[in-house]
Amino acid sequence: MKKIVCVFLLACIMVNAKEFDLTLDKAIDLALENNGLNKISKLNLEIAKAQYEQALSANYPSLDVVLYAKRDDKDTIYQQRGEFKLPADMAAALGMMGITSTSISADIDTIAVGRDTVRGELEVNYPLYTGGKISSIIQQAKLNKEIKAEAIKRSESSVVYDVKRYFYGYIFVDSLYKLINDIYENMKFSRDLTKEFLENGTTLNIKKTDYLNIKLITSLIETTLYKIDTNRKILEGAIGNLIGLKYNDVIKITYEKQEILKQNQDLETLVKKSMDFNSDIRTIDLALKIKDEQIKEAKSEYQPMVNLFGNINHTYNSYQYGYLYEENANRWTVGLAVKMSLFNGFKTDNQVLEKRLDKKIVNEQKILLEDGLALQLKNEFIKSSLGFKQLKALQEAVDAATENSITNFKAYKYEMVEAKDLVQSSMMEVYVKADYLKSLHDYLISLATIDKLIGKKLEETY
């Protein structure tokens, strides 16, 4: 029963697995589409856009509806004490009636407001002038949105570089595997041929130690093949993970041999392009603009704030008379408010100073970044320039080593060279070709690094 379940699970995994033929361009496209960090950067951009829209709302009047209801512990009582002085003619008339008082009591105890109140109010506020504060905040939000857009470009550039790094690493390991496998097949044939020479006799001075040496080398080469194949499988898995594939997806990586072109831009041009396109440089330039806006925002405290306000309200009260009688139930108000700080203990001065010092720090960081970027480009420029020359020199060595190995292999079959010459030529071929492949890998990585540092692939360059 357990075997049946295991077979069933294995079959389900195989059914769900997909096969992918990967070229470098397709791998880059899939990585940009599926990479988690790139998705996060895009979400951050959406957040920045929402923040920008929030900042823009300050340009519009705010309209709010307020509704509240309350019950006090008792009615509000209006109390008045005193007397009203009567006019002389009224006092005289009252005297004729036998009333001699010249005043009447003004003592009043009456309900002013009932204990239950419900009010609905529509309020409007519109900032007419803020000393540039609102425009500065909006501009900061806009610049922040551009910074998030640069973060996407930086993330995409890193993803492309990582894909190239792994892909070029796979090409190197796969090419090395094919090279070692060819040598291994030749050495197996040579081992069997040497054994035959040793057993049947030959004109060459073949000793048993010659056979054992070739046999040992063949076994070591076979072991090396397993190690290289393991690394190749690991790189396949790393590429699959990088481009967002599942662990059980099958990857078939394909690549074509192409002419290796020289990086033909001079160092000054590369540095200039990096200052225009590098995401870190563009981000710090945007950060400097934000600092300028923050200085403007701080300076706005020196200016008066002017606000237009108004409201319309309707009030219900449980007491139909008093302050909130029917004619007072519906009211409206419109007004203008002006606020200006006359003295706040030099707080605004120090806020402005703080923002200016912040900008100086970012300026210093920009200088360090530009110098560091130029130095990195210089290093990669030197590596790629010398790497190309090294490849040209190694190509001649590869041709010579290949011809020498083939010649010795054929000669050994016809008993024209000794076993040590065969082994030496085979090992020399492996060494020279492996060195060529490593140099090619380093050259391609150097070009990819230049693209990453610049922030843009120079299509016309390679």
GROMACS .gro file of C-alpha atoms in nm:
model
  462
    1MET     CA    1   0.000   0.000   0.000
    2LYS     CA    2   0.284   0.241   0.090
    3LYS     CA    3   0.449   0.173  -0.246
    4ILE     CA    4   0.127   0.258  -0.427
    5VAL     CA    5   0.096   0.588  -0.236
    6CYS     CA    6   0.459   0.680  -0.312
    7VAL     CA    7   0.414   0.601  -0.681
    8PHE     CA    8   0.094   0.808  -0.685
    9LEU     CA    9   0.264   1.108  -0.521
   10LEU     CA   10   0.557   1.084  -0.759
   11ALA     CA   11   0.321   1.074  -1.054
   12CYS     CA   12   0.139   1.386  -0.926
   13ILE     CA   13   0.468   1.573  -0.894
   14MET     CA   14   0.569   1.476  -1.246
   15VAL     CA   15   0.232   1.584  -1.384
   16ASN     CA   16   0.254   1.926  -1.217
   17ALA     CA   17   0.614   1.982  -1.325
   18LYS     CA   18   0.676   2.196  -1.631
   19GLU     CA   19   0.960   2.199  -1.880
   20PHE     CA   20   1.133   2.523  -1.971
   21ASP     CA   21   1.376   2.585  -2.256
   22LEU     CA   22   1.578   2.876  -2.127
   23THR     CA   23   1.788   3.121  -2.320
   24LEU     CA   24   1.950   3.416  -2.148
   25ASP     CA   25   1.685   3.661  -2.274
   26LYS     CA   26   1.398   3.435  -2.168
   27ALA     CA   27   1.554   3.381  -1.826
   28ILE     CA   28   1.582   3.759  -1.778
   29ASP     CA   29   1.219   3.811  -1.882
   30LEU     CA   30   1.095   3.545  -1.639
   31ALA     CA   31   1.309   3.681  -1.357
   32LEU     CA   32   1.178   4.035  -1.406
   33GLU     CA   33   0.824   3.899  -1.407
   34ASN     CA   34   0.849   3.665  -1.108
   35ASN     CA   35   1.123   3.803  -0.885
   36GLY     CA   36   0.987   3.878  -0.537
   37LEU     CA   37   1.206   4.183  -0.470
   38ASN     CA   38   1.099   4.337  -0.800
   39LYS     CA   39   0.734   4.287  -0.705
   40ILE     CA   40   0.795   4.458  -0.370
   41SER     CA   41   0.957   4.755  -0.548
   42LYS     CA   42   0.651   4.791  -0.771
   43LEU     CA   43   0.420   4.781  -0.469
   44ASN     CA   44   0.631   5.052  -0.307
   45LEU     CA   45   0.580   5.264  -0.619
   46GLU     CA   46   0.203   5.218  -0.589
   47ILE     CA   47   0.226   5.332  -0.226
   48ALA     CA   48   0.424   5.641  -0.331
   49LYS     CA   49   0.161   5.722  -0.595
   50ALA     CA   50  -0.110   5.699  -0.331
   51GLN     CA   51   0.092   5.927  -0.101
   52TYR     CA   52   0.128   6.178  -0.384
   53GLU     CA   53  -0.246   6.179  -0.439
   54GLN     CA   54  -0.291   6.234  -0.065
   55ALA     CA   55  -0.059   6.535  -0.079
   56LEU     CA   56  -0.251   6.679  -0.376
   57SER     CA   57  -0.569   6.677  -0.166
   58ALA     CA   58  -0.433   6.980   0.023
   59ASN     CA   59  -0.506   7.191  -0.288
   60TYR     CA   60  -0.879   7.132  -0.246
   61PRO     CA   61  -1.119   7.257   0.021
   62SER     CA   62  -1.216   7.007   0.288
   63LEU     CA   63  -1.586   6.942   0.337
   64ASP     CA   64  -1.694   6.763   0.654
   65VAL     CA   65  -2.025   6.664   0.803
   66VAL     CA   66  -2.047   6.663   1.181
   67LEU     CA   67  -2.337   6.509   1.369
   68TYR     CA   68  -2.352   6.483   1.746
   69ALA     CA   69  -2.614   6.419   2.007
   70LYS     CA   70  -2.589   6.467   2.384
   71ARG     CA   71  -2.795   6.452   2.702
   72ASP     CA   72  -2.699   6.663   3.003
   73ASP     CA   73  -2.780   6.567   3.358
   74LYS     CA   74  -3.035   6.848   3.369
   75ASP     CA   75  -3.162   7.149   3.177
   76THR     CA   76  -2.938   7.453   3.160
   77ILE     CA   77  -3.096   7.730   3.368
   78TYR     CA   78  -3.058   8.098   3.286
   79GLN     CA   79  -3.051   8.300   3.606
   80GLN     CA   80  -3.072   8.680   3.632
   81ARG     CA   81  -3.081   8.909   3.937
   82GLY     CA   82  -3.149   9.287   3.958
   83GLU     CA   83  -3.422   9.543   3.891
   84PHE     CA   84  -3.548   9.753   3.608
   85LYS     CA   85  -3.574  10.131   3.668
   86LEU     CA   86  -3.908  10.265   3.547
   87PRO     CA   87  -3.931  10.582   3.335
   88ALA     CA   88  -4.057  10.890   3.525
   89ASP     CA   89  -4.386  10.914   3.331
   90MET     CA   90  -4.458  10.545   3.393
   91ALA     CA   91  -4.375  10.584   3.765
   92ALA     CA   92  -4.611  10.889   3.783
   93ALA     CA   93  -4.890  10.696   3.617
   94LEU     CA   94  -4.843  10.410   3.858
   95GLY     CA   95  -4.845  10.662   4.149
   96MET     CA   96  -5.187  10.783   4.042
   97MET     CA   97  -5.297  10.422   4.073
   98GLY     CA   98  -5.158  10.402   4.425
   99ILE     CA   99  -4.838  10.219   4.328
  100THR     CA  100  -4.539  10.409   4.452
  101SER     CA  101  -4.258  10.180   4.326
  102THR     CA  102  -4.008  10.338   4.083
  103SER     CA  103  -3.861   9.998   3.976
  104ILE     CA  104  -3.962   9.642   3.922
  105SER     CA  105  -3.773   9.319   3.996
  106ALA     CA  106  -3.559   9.172   3.717
  107ASP     CA  107  -3.500   8.840   3.891
  108ILE     CA  108  -3.542   8.557   3.634
  109ASP     CA  109  -3.492   8.180   3.665
  110THR     CA  110  -3.580   8.009   3.339
  111ILE     CA  111  -3.467   7.725   3.112
  112ALA     CA  112  -3.207   7.843   2.859
  113VAL     CA  113  -3.126   7.510   2.693
  114GLY     CA  114  -3.295   7.175   2.734
  115ARG     CA  115  -3.095   6.872   2.847
  116ASP     CA  116  -3.120   6.693   2.506
  117THR     CA  117  -2.943   6.840   2.204
  118VAL     CA  118  -2.883   6.706   1.851
  119ARG     CA  119  -2.680   6.908   1.599
  120GLY     CA  120  -2.592   6.849   1.237
  121GLU     CA  121  -2.324   7.066   1.080
  122LEU     CA  122  -2.159   7.101   0.738
  123GLU     CA  123  -1.809   7.249   0.762
  124VAL     CA  124  -1.583   7.377   0.484
  125ASN     CA  125  -1.214   7.479   0.518
  126TYR     CA  126  -0.986   7.604   0.245
  127PRO     CA  127  -0.624   7.716   0.294
  128LEU     CA  128  -0.579   8.034   0.089
  129TYR     CA  129  -0.211   8.083   0.173
  130THR     CA  130   0.040   7.865   0.361
  131GLY     CA  131   0.369   8.033   0.278
  132GLY     CA  132   0.458   7.759   0.028
  133LYS     CA  133   0.416   7.474   0.279
  134ILE     CA  134   0.153   7.281   0.084
  135SER     CA  135   0.335   7.312  -0.251
  136SER     CA  136   0.656   7.188  -0.085
  137ILE     CA  137   0.482   6.885   0.065
  138ILE     CA  138   0.325   6.800  -0.272
  139GLN     CA  139   0.660   6.831  -0.449
  140GLN     CA  140   0.823   6.606  -0.189
  141ALA     CA  141   0.558   6.340  -0.249
  142LYS     CA  142   0.611   6.369  -0.625
  143LEU     CA  143   0.988   6.332  -0.588
  144ASN     CA  144   0.939   6.037  -0.356
  145LYS     CA  145   0.732   5.873  -0.629
  146GLU     CA  146   1.023   5.920  -0.869
  147ILE     CA  147   1.260   5.767  -0.612
  148LYS     CA  148   1.041   5.457  -0.593
  149ALA     CA  149   1.044   5.438  -0.974
  150GLU     CA  150   1.425   5.447  -0.962
  151ALA     CA  151   1.415   5.170  -0.701
  152ILE     CA  152   1.231   4.953  -0.956
  153LYS     CA  153   1.501   5.024  -1.214
  154ARG     CA  154   1.769   4.942  -0.957
  155SER     CA  155   1.592   4.620  -0.865
  156GLU     CA  156   1.552   4.522  -1.231
  157SER     CA  157   1.918   4.600  -1.297
  158SER     CA  158   2.021   4.377  -1.004
  159VAL     CA  159   1.792   4.099  -1.122
  160VAL     CA  160   1.935   4.115  -1.477
  161TYR     CA  161   2.289   4.111  -1.337
  162ASP     CA  162   2.216   3.811  -1.113
  163VAL     CA  163   2.060   3.619  -1.403
  164LYS     CA  164   2.364   3.692  -1.620
  165ARG     CA  165   2.600   3.594  -1.340
  166TYR     CA  166   2.431   3.257  -1.286
  167PHE     CA  167   2.378   3.199  -1.658
  168TYR     CA  168   2.741   3.274  -1.746
  169GLY     CA  169   2.844   3.054  -1.456
  170TYR     CA  170   2.635   2.772  -1.600
  171ILE     CA  171   2.788   2.822  -1.945
  172PHE     CA  172   3.135   2.802  -1.791
  173VAL     CA  173   3.060   2.486  -1.592
  174ASP     CA  174   2.872   2.320  -1.879
  175SER     CA  175   3.151   2.396  -2.126
  176LEU     CA  176   3.405   2.269  -1.874
  177TYR     CA  177   3.203   1.951  -1.831
  178LYS     CA  178   3.199   1.890  -2.207
  179LEU     CA  179   3.572   1.956  -2.227
  180ILE     CA  180   3.656   1.718  -1.940
  181ASN     CA  181   3.418   1.457  -2.081
  182ASP     CA  182   3.595   1.464  -2.418
  183ILE     CA  183   3.932   1.425  -2.246
  184TYR     CA  184   3.786   1.147  -2.033
  185GLU     CA  185   3.672   0.953  -2.341
  186ASN     CA  186   4.016   0.994  -2.497
  187MET     CA  187   4.187   0.884  -2.179
  188LYS     CA  188   3.964   0.577  -2.149
  189PHE     CA  189   4.059   0.480  -2.503
  190SER     CA  190   4.424   0.548  -2.424
  191ARG     CA  191   4.402   0.341  -2.106
  192ASP     CA  192   4.259   0.042  -2.292
  193LEU     CA  193   4.510   0.085  -2.573
  194THR     CA  194   4.800   0.101  -2.326
  195LYS     CA  195   4.677  -0.215  -2.159
  196GLU     CA  196   4.666  -0.385  -2.497
  197PHE     CA  197   5.021  -0.265  -2.576
  198LEU     CA  198   5.140  -0.392  -2.239
  199GLU     CA  199   4.982  -0.735  -2.282
  200ASN     CA  200   5.057  -0.793  -2.649
  201GLY     CA  201   5.385  -0.610  -2.678
  202THR     CA  202   5.481  -0.305  -2.882
  203THR     CA  203   5.779  -0.129  -3.026
  204LEU     CA  204   5.728   0.142  -2.759
  205ASN     CA  205   5.890   0.104  -2.422
  206ILE     CA  206   5.559   0.061  -2.237
  207LYS     CA  207   5.595  -0.016  -1.867
  208LYS     CA  208   5.328  -0.118  -1.623
  209THR     CA  209   5.374   0.213  -1.444
  210ASP     CA  210   5.271   0.389  -1.767
  211TYR     CA  211   4.948   0.193  -1.769
  212LEU     CA  212   4.884   0.256  -1.400
  213ASN     CA  213   4.949   0.630  -1.441
  214ILE     CA  214   4.702   0.657  -1.728
  215LYS     CA  215   4.450   0.448  -1.536
  216LEU     CA  216   4.489   0.671  -1.229
  217ILE     CA  217   4.452   0.989  -1.432
  218THR     CA  218   4.142   0.848  -1.604
  219SER     CA  219   3.982   0.770  -1.267
  220LEU     CA  220   4.064   1.118  -1.135
  221ILE     CA  221   3.913   1.276  -1.445
  222GLU     CA  222   3.598   1.068  -1.397
  223THR     CA  223   3.573   1.189  -1.036
  224THR     CA  224   3.618   1.547  -1.153
  225LEU     CA  225   3.334   1.497  -1.401
  226TYR     CA  226   3.096   1.403  -1.119
  227LYS     CA  227   3.195   1.712  -0.922
  228ILE     CA  228   3.146   1.940  -1.223
  229ASP     CA  229   2.810   1.781  -1.302
  230THR     CA  230   2.699   1.840  -0.943
  231ASN     CA  231   2.788   2.207  -0.974
  232ARG     CA  232   2.601   2.222  -1.303
  233LYS     CA  233   2.286   2.082  -1.141
  234ILE     CA  234   2.316   2.326  -0.851
  235LEU     CA  235   2.343   2.618  -1.094
  236GLU     CA  236   2.036   2.495  -1.280
  237GLY     CA  237   1.844   2.498  -0.951
  238ALA     CA  238   1.976   2.844  -0.862
  239ILE     CA  239   1.866   2.983  -1.199
  240GLY     CA  240   1.523   2.822  -1.161
  241ASN     CA  241   1.481   2.975  -0.816
  242LEU     CA  242   1.599   3.315  -0.938
  243ILE     CA  243   1.347   3.328  -1.221
  244GLY     CA  244   1.061   3.206  -1.001
  245LEU     CA  245   1.018   2.845  -1.113
  246LYS     CA  246   0.905   2.562  -0.888
  247TYR     CA  247   1.154   2.316  -0.744
  248ASN     CA  248   1.027   2.030  -0.962
  249ASP     CA  249   1.020   2.221  -1.293
  250VAL     CA  250   1.260   2.087  -1.552
  251ILE     CA  251   1.505   2.336  -1.701
  252LYS     CA  252   1.688   2.298  -2.028
  253ILE     CA  253   1.940   2.578  -2.070
  254THR     CA  254   2.045   2.655  -2.427
  255TYR     CA  255   2.306   2.893  -2.554
  256GLU     CA  256   2.493   2.953  -2.876
  257LYS     CA  257   2.857   3.031  -2.929
  258GLN     CA  258   2.896   3.383  -3.056
  259GLU     CA  259   3.183   3.604  -3.149
  260ILE     CA  260   3.333   3.776  -2.848
  261LEU     CA  261   3.325   4.150  -2.914
  262LYS     CA  262   3.542   4.407  -2.748
  263GLN     CA  263   3.395   4.666  -2.514
  264ASN     CA  264   3.471   4.970  -2.730
  265GLN     CA  265   3.366   5.261  -2.507
  266ASP     CA  266   3.636   5.467  -2.338
  267LEU     CA  267   3.639   5.510  -1.961
  268GLU     CA  268   3.534   5.875  -1.968
  269THR     CA  269   3.225   5.791  -2.175
  270LEU     CA  270   3.129   5.508  -1.938
  271VAL     CA  271   3.161   5.733  -1.633
  272LYS     CA  272   2.956   6.008  -1.799
  273LYS     CA  273   2.680   5.763  -1.892
  274SER     CA  274   2.674   5.625  -1.537
  275MET     CA  275   2.616   5.975  -1.399
  276ASP     CA  276   2.312   6.002  -1.629
  277PHE     CA  277   2.161   5.654  -1.590
  278ASN     CA  278   2.282   5.494  -1.264
  279SER     CA  279   1.982   5.453  -1.033
  280ASP     CA  280   2.180   5.534  -0.718
  281ILE     CA  281   2.303   5.862  -0.866
  282ARG     CA  282   1.956   5.954  -0.989
  283THR     CA  283   1.808   5.864  -0.650
  284ILE     CA  284   2.052   6.083  -0.459
  285ASP     CA  285   1.983   6.371  -0.703
  286LEU     CA  286   1.613   6.333  -0.623
  287ALA     CA  287   1.697   6.321  -0.253
  288LEU     CA  288   1.877   6.656  -0.288
  289LYS     CA  289   1.566   6.805  -0.449
  290ILE     CA  290   1.359   6.673  -0.159
  291LYS     CA  291   1.597   6.844   0.082
  292ASP     CA  292   1.540   7.173  -0.105
  293GLU     CA  293   1.166   7.129  -0.065
  294GLN     CA  294   1.207   7.048   0.304
  295ILE     CA  295   1.399   7.375   0.347
  296LYS     CA  296   1.111   7.559   0.178
  297GLU     CA  297   0.864   7.381   0.404
  298ALA     CA  298   1.060   7.487   0.714
  299LYS     CA  299   1.082   7.847   0.589
  300SER     CA  300   0.703   7.859   0.543
  301GLU     CA  301   0.676   7.901   0.921
  302TYR     CA  302   0.798   8.258   0.871
  303GLN     CA  303   0.487   8.333   0.665
  304PRO     CA  304   0.127   8.385   0.781
  305MET     CA  305  -0.130   8.108   0.734
  306VAL     CA  306  -0.460   8.225   0.586
  307ASN     CA  307  -0.763   7.997   0.598
  308LEU     CA  308  -1.117   8.046   0.469
  309PHE     CA  309  -1.382   7.864   0.672
  310GLY     CA  310  -1.756   7.834   0.688
  311ASN     CA  311  -2.032   7.613   0.824
  312ILE     CA  312  -2.406   7.556   0.810
  313ASN     CA  313  -2.579   7.387   1.103
  314HIS     CA  314  -2.919   7.281   1.229
  315THR     CA  315  -2.983   7.220   1.598
  316TYR     CA  316  -3.263   7.039   1.775
  317ASN     CA  317  -3.316   7.094   2.147
  318SER     CA  318  -3.565   6.934   2.379
  319TYR     CA  319  -3.671   7.280   2.501
  320GLN     CA  320  -3.852   7.464   2.226
  321TYR     CA  321  -3.775   7.808   2.367
  322GLY     CA  322  -3.459   7.954   2.520
  323TYR     CA  323  -3.139   8.008   2.326
  324LEU     CA  324  -3.218   7.737   2.072
  325TYR     CA  325  -3.567   7.835   1.983
  326GLU     CA  326  -3.693   7.775   1.630
  327GLU     CA  327  -3.542   8.082   1.465
  328ASN     CA  328  -3.197   8.002   1.614
  329ALA     CA  329  -3.208   7.636   1.508
  330ASN     CA  330  -3.065   7.706   1.160
  331ARG     CA  331  -2.743   7.909   1.147
  332TRP     CA  332  -2.453   7.969   0.909
  333THR     CA  333  -2.108   8.118   0.954
  334VAL     CA  334  -1.834   8.228   0.716
  335GLY     CA  335  -1.497   8.374   0.812
  336LEU     CA  336  -1.128   8.424   0.747
  337ALA     CA  337  -0.859   8.309   0.990
  338VAL     CA  338  -0.501   8.439   0.986
  339LYS     CA  339  -0.226   8.285   1.197
  340MET     CA  340   0.134   8.396   1.212
  341SER     CA  341   0.409   8.303   1.451
  342LEU     CA  342   0.569   8.610   1.606
  343PHE     CA  343   0.815   8.428   1.831
  344ASN     CA  344   0.872   8.059   1.904
  345GLY     CA  345   1.209   8.058   2.075
  346PHE     CA  346   1.407   8.041   1.746
  347LYS     CA  347   1.250   7.703   1.667
  348THR     CA  348   1.193   7.787   1.299
  349ASP     CA  349   1.550   7.918   1.255
  350ASN     CA  350   1.691   7.591   1.385
  351GLN     CA  351   1.452   7.383   1.175
  352VAL     CA  352   1.575   7.562   0.862
  353LEU     CA  353   1.936   7.515   0.975
  354GLU     CA  354   1.873   7.144   1.033
  355LYS     CA  355   1.736   7.094   0.682
  356ARG     CA  356   2.028   7.282   0.527
  357LEU     CA  357   2.277   7.065   0.716
  358ASP     CA  358   2.085   6.755   0.602
  359LYS     CA  359   2.130   6.869   0.244
  360LYS     CA  360   2.505   6.916   0.296
  361ILE     CA  361   2.529   6.559   0.425
  362VAL     CA  362   2.348   6.425   0.118
  363ASN     CA  363   2.579   6.634  -0.103
  364GLU     CA  364   2.882   6.474   0.062
  365GLN     CA  365   2.725   6.130   0.014
  366LYS     CA  366   2.675   6.208  -0.353
  367ILE     CA  367   3.043   6.296  -0.393
  368LEU     CA  368   3.145   5.969  -0.227
  369LEU     CA  369   2.899   5.776  -0.443
  370GLU     CA  370   3.023   5.936  -0.765
  371ASP     CA  371   3.387   5.870  -0.675
  372GLY     CA  372   3.311   5.511  -0.576
  373LEU     CA  373   3.111   5.449  -0.893
  374ALA     CA  374   3.386   5.595  -1.112
  375LEU     CA  375   3.644   5.375  -0.936
  376GLN     CA  376   3.434   5.062  -0.983
  377LEU     CA  377   3.387   5.145  -1.351
  378LYS     CA  378   3.761   5.201  -1.387
  379ASN     CA  379   3.834   4.861  -1.234
  380GLU     CA  380   3.583   4.684  -1.460
  381PHE     CA  381   3.708   4.880  -1.761
  382ILE     CA  382   4.064   4.762  -1.695
  383LYS     CA  383   3.948   4.405  -1.635
  384SER     CA  384   3.741   4.394  -1.953
  385SER     CA  385   4.010   4.558  -2.167
  386LEU     CA  386   4.287   4.327  -2.048
  387GLY     CA  387   4.045   4.033  -2.039
  388PHE     CA  388   3.971   4.075  -2.409
  389LYS     CA  389   4.343   4.081  -2.492
  390GLN     CA  390   4.393   3.773  -2.275
  391LEU     CA  391   4.116   3.591  -2.460
  392LYS     CA  392   4.278   3.666  -2.795
  393ALA     CA  393   4.613   3.534  -2.668
  394LEU     CA  394   4.454   3.227  -2.510
  395GLN     CA  395   4.265   3.149  -2.831
  396GLU     CA  396   4.597   3.090  -3.006
  397ALA     CA  397   4.712   2.875  -2.713
  398VAL     CA  398   4.386   2.676  -2.729
  399ASP     CA  399   4.434   2.609  -3.099
  400ALA     CA  400   4.792   2.498  -3.043
  401ALA     CA  401   4.704   2.277  -2.742
  402THR     CA  402   4.416   2.116  -2.931
  403GLU     CA  403   4.632   2.040  -3.233
  404ASN     CA  404   4.911   1.905  -3.011
  405SER     CA  405   4.670   1.681  -2.817
  406ILE     CA  406   4.512   1.541  -3.135
  407THR     CA  407   4.853   1.481  -3.290
  408ASN     CA  408   4.984   1.295  -2.984
  409PHE     CA  409   4.664   1.093  -2.955
  410LYS     CA  410   4.688   0.976  -3.317
  411ALA     CA  411   5.061   0.915  -3.287
  412TYR     CA  412   5.012   0.707  -2.974
  413LYS     CA  413   4.765   0.481  -3.155
  414TYR     CA  414   5.036   0.412  -3.414
  415GLU     CA  415   5.305   0.365  -3.149
  416MET     CA  416   5.490   0.681  -3.252
  417VAL     CA  417   5.502   0.861  -2.912
  418GLU     CA  418   5.537   0.744  -2.556
  419ALA     CA  419   5.260   0.738  -2.296
  420LYS     CA  420   5.399   1.034  -2.103
  421ASP     CA  421   5.376   1.251  -2.415
  422LEU     CA  422   5.010   1.155  -2.455
  423VAL     CA  423   4.929   1.234  -2.092
  424GLN     CA  424   5.121   1.561  -2.100
  425SER     CA  425   4.946   1.684  -2.416
  426SER     CA  426   4.602   1.590  -2.278
  427MET     CA  427   4.664   1.767  -1.948
  428MET     CA  428   4.798   2.071  -2.128
  429GLU     CA  429   4.484   2.084  -2.342
  430VAL     CA  430   4.265   2.069  -2.033
  431TYR     CA  431   4.463   2.341  -1.858
  432VAL     CA  432   4.467   2.582  -2.154
  433LYS     CA  433   4.101   2.535  -2.246
  434ALA     CA  434   3.987   2.560  -1.885
  435ASP     CA  435   4.188   2.880  -1.849
  436TYR     CA  436   4.025   3.014  -2.164
  437LEU     CA  437   3.676   2.930  -2.038
  438LYS     CA  438   3.749   3.094  -1.701
  439SER     CA  439   3.882   3.407  -1.874
  440LEU     CA  440   3.576   3.416  -2.100
  441HIS     CA  441   3.349   3.386  -1.797
  442ASP     CA  442   3.531   3.668  -1.617
  443TYR     CA  443   3.514   3.889  -1.927
  444LEU     CA  444   3.138   3.840  -1.965
  445ILE     CA  445   3.082   3.906  -1.594
  446SER     CA  446   3.289   4.224  -1.626
  447LEU     CA  447   3.069   4.345  -1.913
  448ALA     CA  448   2.756   4.261  -1.713
  449THR     CA  449   2.897   4.454  -1.417
  450ILE     CA  450   2.958   4.758  -1.638
  451ASP     CA  451   2.595   4.741  -1.754
  452LYS     CA  452   2.480   4.725  -1.391
  453LEU     CA  453   2.700   5.015  -1.281
  454ILE     CA  454   2.583   5.232  -1.569
  455GLY     CA  455   2.221   5.135  -1.514
  456LYS     CA  456   2.156   5.066  -1.878
  457LYS     CA  457   2.270   4.806  -2.129
  458LEU     CA  458   2.478   4.969  -2.398
  459GLU     CA  459   2.338   4.771  -2.689
  460GLU     CA  460   2.566   4.942  -2.934
  461THR     CA  461   2.871   4.849  -2.730
  462TYR     CA  462   2.878   4.469  -2.741
   0.00000   0.00000   0.00000
